[in-house]
CSV table of C-alpha atoms in Angstrom, one decimal:
chain,number,residue,atom,x,y,z
A,1,MET,CA,-149.4,23.2,89.4
A,2,SER,CA,-153.6,22.5,88.8
A,3,LYS,CA,-154.2,20.2,85.7
A,4,THR,CA,-155.7,23.1,84.2
A,5,GLU,CA,-152.5,24.9,84.0
A,6,GLN,CA,-151.0,21.6,82.4
A,7,LYS,CA,-153.2,21.3,79.5
A,8,THR,CA,-152.8,24.5,78.6
A,9,THR,CA,-148.9,24.8,78.7
A,10,SER,CA,-148.5,21.5,77.3
A,11,PRO,CA,-149.8,22.5,73.8
A,12,GLU,CA,-147.5,25.6,73.9
A,13,THR,CA,-144.2,23.0,75.2
A,14,SER,CA,-145.5,21.1,71.8
A,15,ASN,CA,-145.2,23.9,69.4
A,16,ALA,CA,-142.1,24.8,70.7
A,17,GLU,CA,-140.2,21.5,70.1
A,18,ALA,CA,-142.1,21.4,66.5
A,19,SER,CA,-141.2,24.3,65.6
A,20,PRO,CA,-137.7,23.9,64.9
A,21,LYS,CA,-138.6,20.9,62.4
A,22,GLU,CA,-141.7,23.2,60.3
A,23,ASN,CA,-138.9,25.4,59.7
A,24,THR,CA,-136.6,22.8,58.4
A,25,ALA,CA,-139.3,21.3,56.3
A,26,THR,CA,-140.2,24.9,54.9
A,27,HIS,CA,-136.3,25.5,54.2
A,28,LEU,CA,-136.3,22.6,52.2
A,29,ARG,CA,-139.6,23.1,50.4
A,30,ASN,CA,-138.3,26.7,49.7
A,31,LEU,CA,-134.9,25.4,48.2
A,32,LEU,CA,-137.0,22.4,46.0
A,33,GLN,CA,-138.6,25.9,44.7
A,34,ILE,CA,-136.0,27.3,44.0
A,35,GLN,CA,-134.4,24.2,42.0
A,36,ASN,CA,-137.7,23.5,39.5
A,37,SER,CA,-138.1,27.3,39.1
A,38,TRP,CA,-137.5,27.7,34.9
A,39,GLY,CA,-137.7,31.2,35.2
A,40,ARG,CA,-134.8,31.7,37.9
A,41,TRP,CA,-132.7,29.2,36.1
A,42,PHE,CA,-133.3,31.3,32.7
A,43,PHE,CA,-132.8,34.4,34.2
A,44,MET,CA,-129.0,33.4,35.8
A,45,GLY,CA,-128.0,32.9,32.1
A,46,LEU,CA,-129.8,36.0,30.7
A,47,THR,CA,-128.0,38.4,33.5
A,48,SER,CA,-124.5,36.5,32.5
A,49,VAL,CA,-125.3,37.8,28.7
A,50,ILE,CA,-125.6,41.2,30.4
A,51,LEU,CA,-122.9,41.0,32.2
A,52,CYS,CA,-120.8,39.9,28.9
A,53,THR,CA,-121.8,43.4,27.4
A,54,LEU,CA,-120.8,45.8,30.0
A,55,GLY,CA,-116.9,45.5,29.3
A,56,PRO,CA,-114.8,45.2,32.4
A,57,LEU,CA,-118.2,43.8,34.3
A,58,SER,CA,-118.2,40.8,31.9
A,59,ILE,CA,-115.0,39.1,34.5
A,60,PHE,CA,-118.3,38.4,36.9
A,61,ALA,CA,-120.4,36.7,33.8
A,62,PRO,CA,-119.0,33.4,34.9
A,63,PHE,CA,-120.9,33.5,38.2
A,64,PRO,CA,-124.5,33.1,37.2
A,65,LEU,CA,-123.4,30.3,34.9
A,66,LEU,CA,-121.6,28.3,38.0
A,67,SER,CA,-124.8,28.9,40.5
A,68,VAL,CA,-126.8,27.3,37.4
A,69,PHE,CA,-124.1,24.1,37.3
A,70,LEU,CA,-124.0,24.1,41.4
A,71,ILE,CA,-128.2,24.6,42.1
A,72,TYR,CA,-129.6,23.0,39.0
A,73,GLY,CA,-127.0,20.7,37.8
A,74,ARG,CA,-124.6,19.4,34.8
A,75,LEU,CA,-126.9,18.9,32.5
A,76,LYS,CA,-128.9,21.8,33.2
A,77,GLY,CA,-126.0,23.9,32.9
A,78,HIS,CA,-124.8,22.6,29.3
A,79,ILE,CA,-128.2,22.7,28.2
A,80,LEU,CA,-128.5,26.8,29.3
A,81,GLY,CA,-125.2,27.7,28.1
A,82,LEU,CA,-125.7,25.9,24.8
A,83,GLY,CA,-129.4,27.4,24.3
A,84,ILE,CA,-128.1,30.8,25.0
A,85,LEU,CA,-125.4,30.3,22.4
A,86,LEU,CA,-128.1,29.2,19.5
A,87,LEU,CA,-130.0,32.0,20.6
A,88,LEU,CA,-127.4,34.1,20.1
A,89,VAL,CA,-126.6,32.9,16.7
A,90,ALA,CA,-130.1,33.0,15.5
A,91,PHE,CA,-130.6,36.9,16.6
A,92,SER,CA,-126.6,37.9,15.3
A,93,ALA,CA,-128.0,39.7,12.6
A,94,GLN,CA,-130.4,42.3,14.9
A,95,LEU,CA,-127.1,42.5,17.7
A,96,ASP,CA,-124.8,45.1,17.7
A,97,ARG,CA,-121.1,43.4,17.9
A,98,SER,CA,-123.1,40.1,18.0
A,99,HIS,CA,-119.7,38.1,17.5
A,100,LEU,CA,-117.3,39.9,20.4
A,101,ILE,CA,-120.7,38.8,22.7
A,102,MET,CA,-120.9,35.7,21.4
A,103,GLY,CA,-117.0,34.8,21.7
A,104,ILE,CA,-116.8,36.6,25.5
A,105,PHE,CA,-119.8,34.6,26.5
A,106,LEU,CA,-118.4,31.0,25.5
A,107,MET,CA,-115.1,32.1,27.3
A,108,ASN,CA,-117.4,32.7,30.3
A,109,PHE,CA,-119.3,30.0,29.6
A,110,LEU,CA,-116.3,27.5,29.4
A,111,PHE,CA,-114.8,29.1,32.7
A,112,ALA,CA,-118.0,28.1,34.5
A,113,ALA,CA,-118.1,24.6,33.4
A,114,LEU,CA,-114.5,23.8,34.6
A,115,LEU,CA,-115.2,26.2,38.1
A,116,ALA,CA,-118.5,23.9,38.4
A,117,GLU,CA,-116.0,20.3,37.7
A,118,ILE,CA,-113.9,21.4,40.5
A,119,ILE,CA,-116.4,21.5,43.0
A,120,LEU,CA,-118.2,18.5,41.7
A,121,ARG,CA,-115.5,16.0,41.8
A,122,GLN,CA,-114.6,17.3,45.8
A,123,GLU,CA,-111.3,19.1,44.3
A,124,HIS,CA,-109.3,21.0,46.4
A,125,PRO,CA,-110.0,24.8,45.2
A,126,ILE,CA,-106.3,25.9,44.3
A,127,THR,CA,-105.3,22.3,42.7
A,128,GLY,CA,-108.3,23.1,40.8
A,129,LEU,CA,-107.8,26.6,39.8
A,130,LEU,CA,-104.2,25.9,39.0
A,131,LYS,CA,-105.6,23.0,36.3
A,132,ALA,CA,-108.5,24.9,34.7
A,133,GLY,CA,-106.5,28.2,34.3
A,134,GLY,CA,-103.6,26.2,33.0
A,135,GLY,CA,-105.7,24.4,30.7
A,136,ILE,CA,-107.7,27.6,29.0
A,137,VAL,CA,-104.3,29.2,28.9
A,138,LEU,CA,-102.8,26.0,26.5
A,139,ILE,CA,-105.9,26.6,24.3
A,140,VAL,CA,-105.9,30.1,23.7
A,141,ALA,CA,-102.2,29.4,22.9
A,142,ALA,CA,-103.0,26.3,20.5
A,143,ILE,CA,-106.1,28.2,19.1
A,144,PHE,CA,-104.2,31.1,18.5
A,145,THR,CA,-101.3,29.6,17.0
A,146,MET,CA,-103.5,27.6,14.4
A,147,ILE,CA,-105.0,30.7,13.4
A,148,TYR,CA,-101.9,32.5,12.9
A,149,LEU,CA,-100.0,29.3,11.3
A,150,SER,CA,-102.9,28.6,9.0
A,151,SER,CA,-104.0,31.5,7.7
A,152,ASP,CA,-102.9,35.0,6.6
A,153,PHE,CA,-104.3,36.5,9.7
A,154,SER,CA,-102.6,39.4,11.1
A,155,LEU,CA,-103.1,40.6,14.7
A,156,GLU,CA,-101.5,44.0,14.4
A,157,LYS,CA,-103.8,45.0,11.0
A,158,TYR,CA,-106.8,43.5,13.2
A,159,LEU,CA,-106.1,45.6,16.2
A,160,SER,CA,-105.0,48.2,14.4
A,161,THR,CA,-108.4,48.3,12.3
A,162,ALA,CA,-110.3,48.0,15.3
A,163,ILE,CA,-108.5,50.7,17.2
A,164,SER,CA,-108.4,53.2,14.2
A,165,GLU,CA,-112.5,52.8,14.7
A,166,LYS,CA,-112.7,53.6,17.9
A,167,LEU,CA,-110.1,57.0,17.9
A,168,THR,CA,-112.2,57.8,15.0
A,169,GLN,CA,-115.4,57.3,17.0
A,170,PHE,CA,-113.4,59.1,20.1
A,171,LYS,CA,-113.0,62.2,17.8
A,172,THR,CA,-116.1,62.7,16.3
A,173,GLU,CA,-117.6,62.9,20.1
A,174,ASN,CA,-115.0,64.8,21.7
A,175,ALA,CA,-113.9,67.3,19.1
A,176,LYS,CA,-114.2,70.5,21.1
A,177,LEU,CA,-111.6,68.6,23.6
A,178,LEU,CA,-109.0,68.3,20.7
A,179,GLU,CA,-109.4,71.7,19.1
A,180,GLU,CA,-108.4,73.2,22.7
A,181,SER,CA,-104.5,74.4,23.6
A,182,GLY,CA,-102.6,72.9,25.7
A,183,GLU,CA,-99.9,70.6,26.4
A,184,GLU,CA,-102.7,67.7,27.2
A,185,ALA,CA,-104.7,68.5,24.0
A,186,ALA,CA,-101.6,68.1,21.5
A,187,VAL,CA,-100.6,64.7,23.6
A,188,LEU,CA,-103.8,63.0,22.8
A,189,LYS,CA,-104.3,64.8,19.6
A,190,ASP,CA,-100.3,63.2,18.6
A,191,LEU,CA,-101.7,59.5,20.1
A,192,LEU,CA,-105.1,59.9,18.3
A,193,ASP,CA,-103.2,60.5,14.8
A,194,LYS,CA,-101.1,57.7,14.9
A,195,PRO,CA,-102.9,54.6,16.3
A,196,GLU,CA,-100.0,51.8,14.9
A,197,ARG,CA,-97.9,53.3,17.9
A,198,LEU,CA,-100.7,52.5,20.2
A,199,VAL,CA,-101.0,48.8,18.8
A,200,ALA,CA,-97.2,48.6,18.7
A,201,ASP,CA,-97.1,49.3,22.9
A,202,VAL,CA,-100.0,46.7,23.5
A,203,ILE,CA,-99.2,43.8,21.5
A,204,PRO,CA,-96.0,42.8,23.6
A,205,TRP,CA,-98.1,42.7,26.6
A,206,LEU,CA,-101.2,40.6,25.3
A,207,PRO,CA,-99.6,37.1,26.6
A,208,SER,CA,-99.5,38.3,30.1
A,209,MET,CA,-102.7,40.0,29.6
A,210,ALA,CA,-104.6,37.1,28.8
A,211,PHE,CA,-102.9,34.9,31.4
A,212,ALA,CA,-103.6,37.4,34.2
A,213,THR,CA,-107.3,37.9,32.9
A,214,ILE,CA,-108.2,34.4,32.8
A,215,PHE,CA,-106.3,33.3,36.0
A,216,ILE,CA,-107.8,36.3,38.1
A,217,SER,CA,-111.4,35.8,36.2
A,218,LEU,CA,-111.4,32.1,37.8
A,219,TRP,CA,-110.6,32.8,41.0
A,220,ILE,CA,-112.4,35.6,41.4
A,221,ASN,CA,-115.8,33.8,40.5
A,222,LEU,CA,-114.7,30.5,42.5
A,223,PHE,CA,-114.1,33.2,45.2
A,224,MET,CA,-117.7,34.4,44.7
A,225,ALA,CA,-118.8,30.8,44.6
A,226,LEU,CA,-117.6,29.8,48.1
A,227,GLN,CA,-118.4,32.9,49.4
A,228,ASN,CA,-122.2,32.3,48.9
A,229,ILE,CA,-121.7,28.4,49.7
A,230,ARG,CA,-124.9,28.6,51.7
A,231,ALA,CA,-126.9,29.1,48.3
A,232,TRP,CA,-126.1,25.9,46.8
A,233,ARG,CA,-124.2,23.4,48.8
A,234,PHE,CA,-127.9,21.8,49.9
A,235,PHE,CA,-127.4,20.9,46.1
A,236,THR,CA,-124.0,20.0,45.7
A,237,PRO,CA,-122.2,19.4,48.9
A,238,TYR,CA,-118.5,20.4,48.7
A,239,LYS,CA,-115.8,19.5,51.6
A,240,TYR,CA,-113.6,22.3,51.2
A,241,ALA,CA,-114.3,26.4,52.0
A,242,LEU,CA,-113.4,30.0,51.5
A,243,LYS,CA,-110.1,29.9,53.6
A,244,GLU,CA,-108.6,26.6,51.2
A,245,LEU,CA,-109.0,29.1,48.6
A,246,VAL,CA,-107.4,32.1,50.1
A,247,TYR,CA,-104.2,30.1,51.9
A,248,PHE,CA,-102.7,30.9,48.5
A,249,LYS,CA,-99.0,30.2,49.0
A,250,VAL,CA,-96.4,30.3,46.0
A,251,ASN,CA,-93.5,27.9,45.5
A,252,GLU,CA,-90.4,29.6,46.8
A,253,TYR,CA,-88.7,28.4,43.4
A,254,LEU,CA,-90.5,30.9,41.4
A,255,VAL,CA,-88.6,34.2,42.9
A,256,TRP,CA,-85.9,33.3,40.8
A,257,PRO,CA,-88.2,33.9,37.8
A,258,LEU,CA,-89.8,36.9,39.1
A,259,ILE,CA,-86.3,38.0,40.2
A,260,ALA,CA,-85.5,37.4,36.4
A,261,GLY,CA,-88.2,39.2,34.9
A,262,LEU,CA,-87.6,42.2,37.2
A,263,GLY,CA,-83.9,42.5,35.9
A,264,LEU,CA,-84.9,41.7,32.3
A,265,VAL,CA,-87.6,44.8,32.6
A,266,LEU,CA,-85.0,47.3,34.0
A,267,ALA,CA,-81.6,46.1,32.0
A,268,GLY,CA,-83.3,43.5,29.5
A,269,GLU,CA,-83.4,46.4,26.6
A,270,HIS,CA,-80.1,47.5,26.7
A,271,PHE,CA,-78.5,44.2,26.6
A,272,VAL,CA,-80.9,41.8,25.0
A,273,GLY,CA,-83.3,44.3,23.2
A,274,LYS,CA,-86.9,45.3,23.1
A,275,LEU,CA,-87.4,41.5,23.1
A,276,GLY,CA,-85.8,40.7,26.0
A,277,MET,CA,-87.6,43.5,27.5
A,278,ALA,CA,-90.9,42.5,26.2
A,279,PHE,CA,-90.3,38.9,27.4
A,280,GLY,CA,-89.2,40.1,31.0
A,281,GLN,CA,-92.8,42.4,31.3
A,282,ASN,CA,-94.8,38.9,30.4
A,283,LEU,CA,-92.9,37.2,32.6
A,284,LEU,CA,-93.0,39.7,35.6
A,285,THR,CA,-97.2,40.2,35.0
A,286,GLY,CA,-97.9,36.7,34.9
A,287,LEU,CA,-95.9,36.1,38.5
A,288,SER,CA,-97.6,38.9,39.6
A,289,VAL,CA,-100.9,37.1,39.8
A,290,PHE,CA,-99.9,34.2,42.0
A,291,TYR,CA,-98.3,36.7,44.3
A,292,PHE,CA,-101.5,39.1,43.9
A,293,LEU,CA,-103.4,36.0,44.7
A,294,GLN,CA,-101.0,35.2,48.1
A,295,GLY,CA,-100.8,38.8,49.1
A,296,PHE,CA,-105.0,39.1,48.8
A,297,GLY,CA,-105.5,36.5,51.4
A,298,VAL,CA,-103.3,38.1,53.8
A,299,LEU,CA,-105.2,41.1,53.5
A,300,LEU,CA,-108.1,39.3,54.3
A,301,ASP,CA,-106.3,37.7,57.7
A,302,PHE,CA,-105.4,40.8,58.5
A,303,LEU,CA,-109.1,42.7,58.2
A,304,THR,CA,-110.1,39.5,60.4
A,305,HIS,CA,-107.5,40.3,62.8
A,306,VAL,CA,-108.6,44.1,63.4
A,307,LYS,CA,-112.0,43.2,63.1
A,308,ILE,CA,-112.7,44.4,59.8
A,309,PHE,CA,-115.9,43.1,58.6
A,310,GLY,CA,-119.6,44.1,56.9
A,311,PHE,CA,-119.6,46.8,54.6
A,312,MET,CA,-116.2,48.7,55.5
A,313,ARG,CA,-114.5,45.4,54.9
A,314,SER,CA,-115.7,45.2,51.3
A,315,LEU,CA,-115.2,49.0,50.7
A,316,PHE,CA,-111.5,48.4,51.8
A,317,ILE,CA,-111.0,45.4,49.3
A,318,VAL,CA,-112.9,47.0,46.3
A,319,PHE,CA,-110.2,50.0,46.5
A,320,THR,CA,-107.2,48.3,47.4
A,321,ILE,CA,-108.0,45.8,44.1
A,322,TYR,CA,-108.9,48.5,41.9
A,323,LEU,CA,-105.8,51.6,43.1
A,324,GLU,CA,-103.7,49.6,45.2
A,325,TRP,CA,-103.0,46.3,43.7
A,326,ARG,CA,-99.4,46.6,43.6
A,327,ILE,CA,-99.2,47.0,47.2
A,328,VAL,CA,-101.0,43.7,47.2
A,329,VAL,CA,-98.7,41.4,45.5
A,330,ILE,CA,-95.3,43.2,47.0
A,331,ILE,CA,-97.3,41.6,49.9
A,332,GLY,CA,-97.5,38.3,48.6
A,333,VAL,CA,-93.9,38.7,47.8
A,334,PHE,CA,-92.5,39.7,51.0
A,335,ASP,CA,-95.1,36.8,52.5
A,336,LEU,CA,-92.4,34.1,51.8
A,337,TRP,CA,-90.0,35.5,54.0
A,338,PHE,CA,-92.1,36.8,56.3
A,339,ASP,CA,-95.2,34.6,57.0
A,340,PHE,CA,-97.3,37.4,58.1
A,341,ARG,CA,-99.8,34.9,59.0
A,342,LYS,CA,-97.4,33.6,61.8
A,343,PHE,CA,-97.2,37.1,63.0
A,344,LEU,CA,-100.8,37.9,63.2
A,345,LYS,CA,-101.4,34.5,64.8
A,346,LYS,CA,-98.8,35.3,67.2
A,347,ASN,CA,-100.6,38.7,68.5
A,348,ASP,CA,-103.7,36.9,68.8
A,349,LYS,CA,-102.1,34.5,71.2
A,350,GLU,CA,-100.6,37.5,72.8
A,351,GLY,CA,-103.4,39.9,73.2
A,352,ASP,CA,-105.5,36.3,74.4
A,353,SER,CA,-102.9,35.7,77.3
A,354,LEU,CA,-103.4,39.1,78.4
């Protein structure tokens, strides 16, 4: 090779060797720009507020706030949360359902702060999840107990008033539907005319509904954070990954309370009365949350085993959670005895040997 050729090729070689360093430097600059972007910081908080107003979608409201804690740090996370609360208080007169939105945002801000502490303190995700969920359940129970004992507040009257307002609005908007003849219209009209019966059916379920909502909300937002770990790992290193969260195993001794709850649901009203049946329903629903998490982990391993990824994987997961969540709970219960993950690993090894 001539000297001229060496001269012409050597700059290309040096540029090729320098490009990874340049890419790394560019990536670091982009990350620092994200951390210094106050507009992005405020937009994440605004996104959380909007999610708080969207009914069922409010379960995802902690995720933007959690991202703020992980990217910008504790101080800026708390400043954002408290600042938004002050803005909601200041504009409460102009906002519809302002007190409800403030309550939902405050709860989601608490969720985000506790989830951030799990990661910032390098706790195992499952250990941190159980601590955070248990703490919030105790706080909520203590608040309701204090309100009940120190005032004339009646949850039944409050729910009756709130439900009556919603039913009146529904009657106005669906007057033509209620005027139609037919069995379905008659049942609906009878239900709308007796809101107290609906309240009586809802109240026994409230403890387990609150318990399930707290733990599922915490788990979903921690799952989303660990799934997007590349977005914040540079700012907040974390020694655990998503696989530690989804490998959820319920202790075997909890199967006995599960059986007791099932027995009370099936025969509690006959032997103990309605109180026994309500206790069984709450016990069964509360424990089902943990078996759902265990079954969901098995489901993810199965999807990996059959090589379902990308959009189809996400679609299958959403479909299963919303429509067939009971099957996921059953899978979690039977996993105590059959260990489905061990079966999947065995099949993988047999396939590799073939």
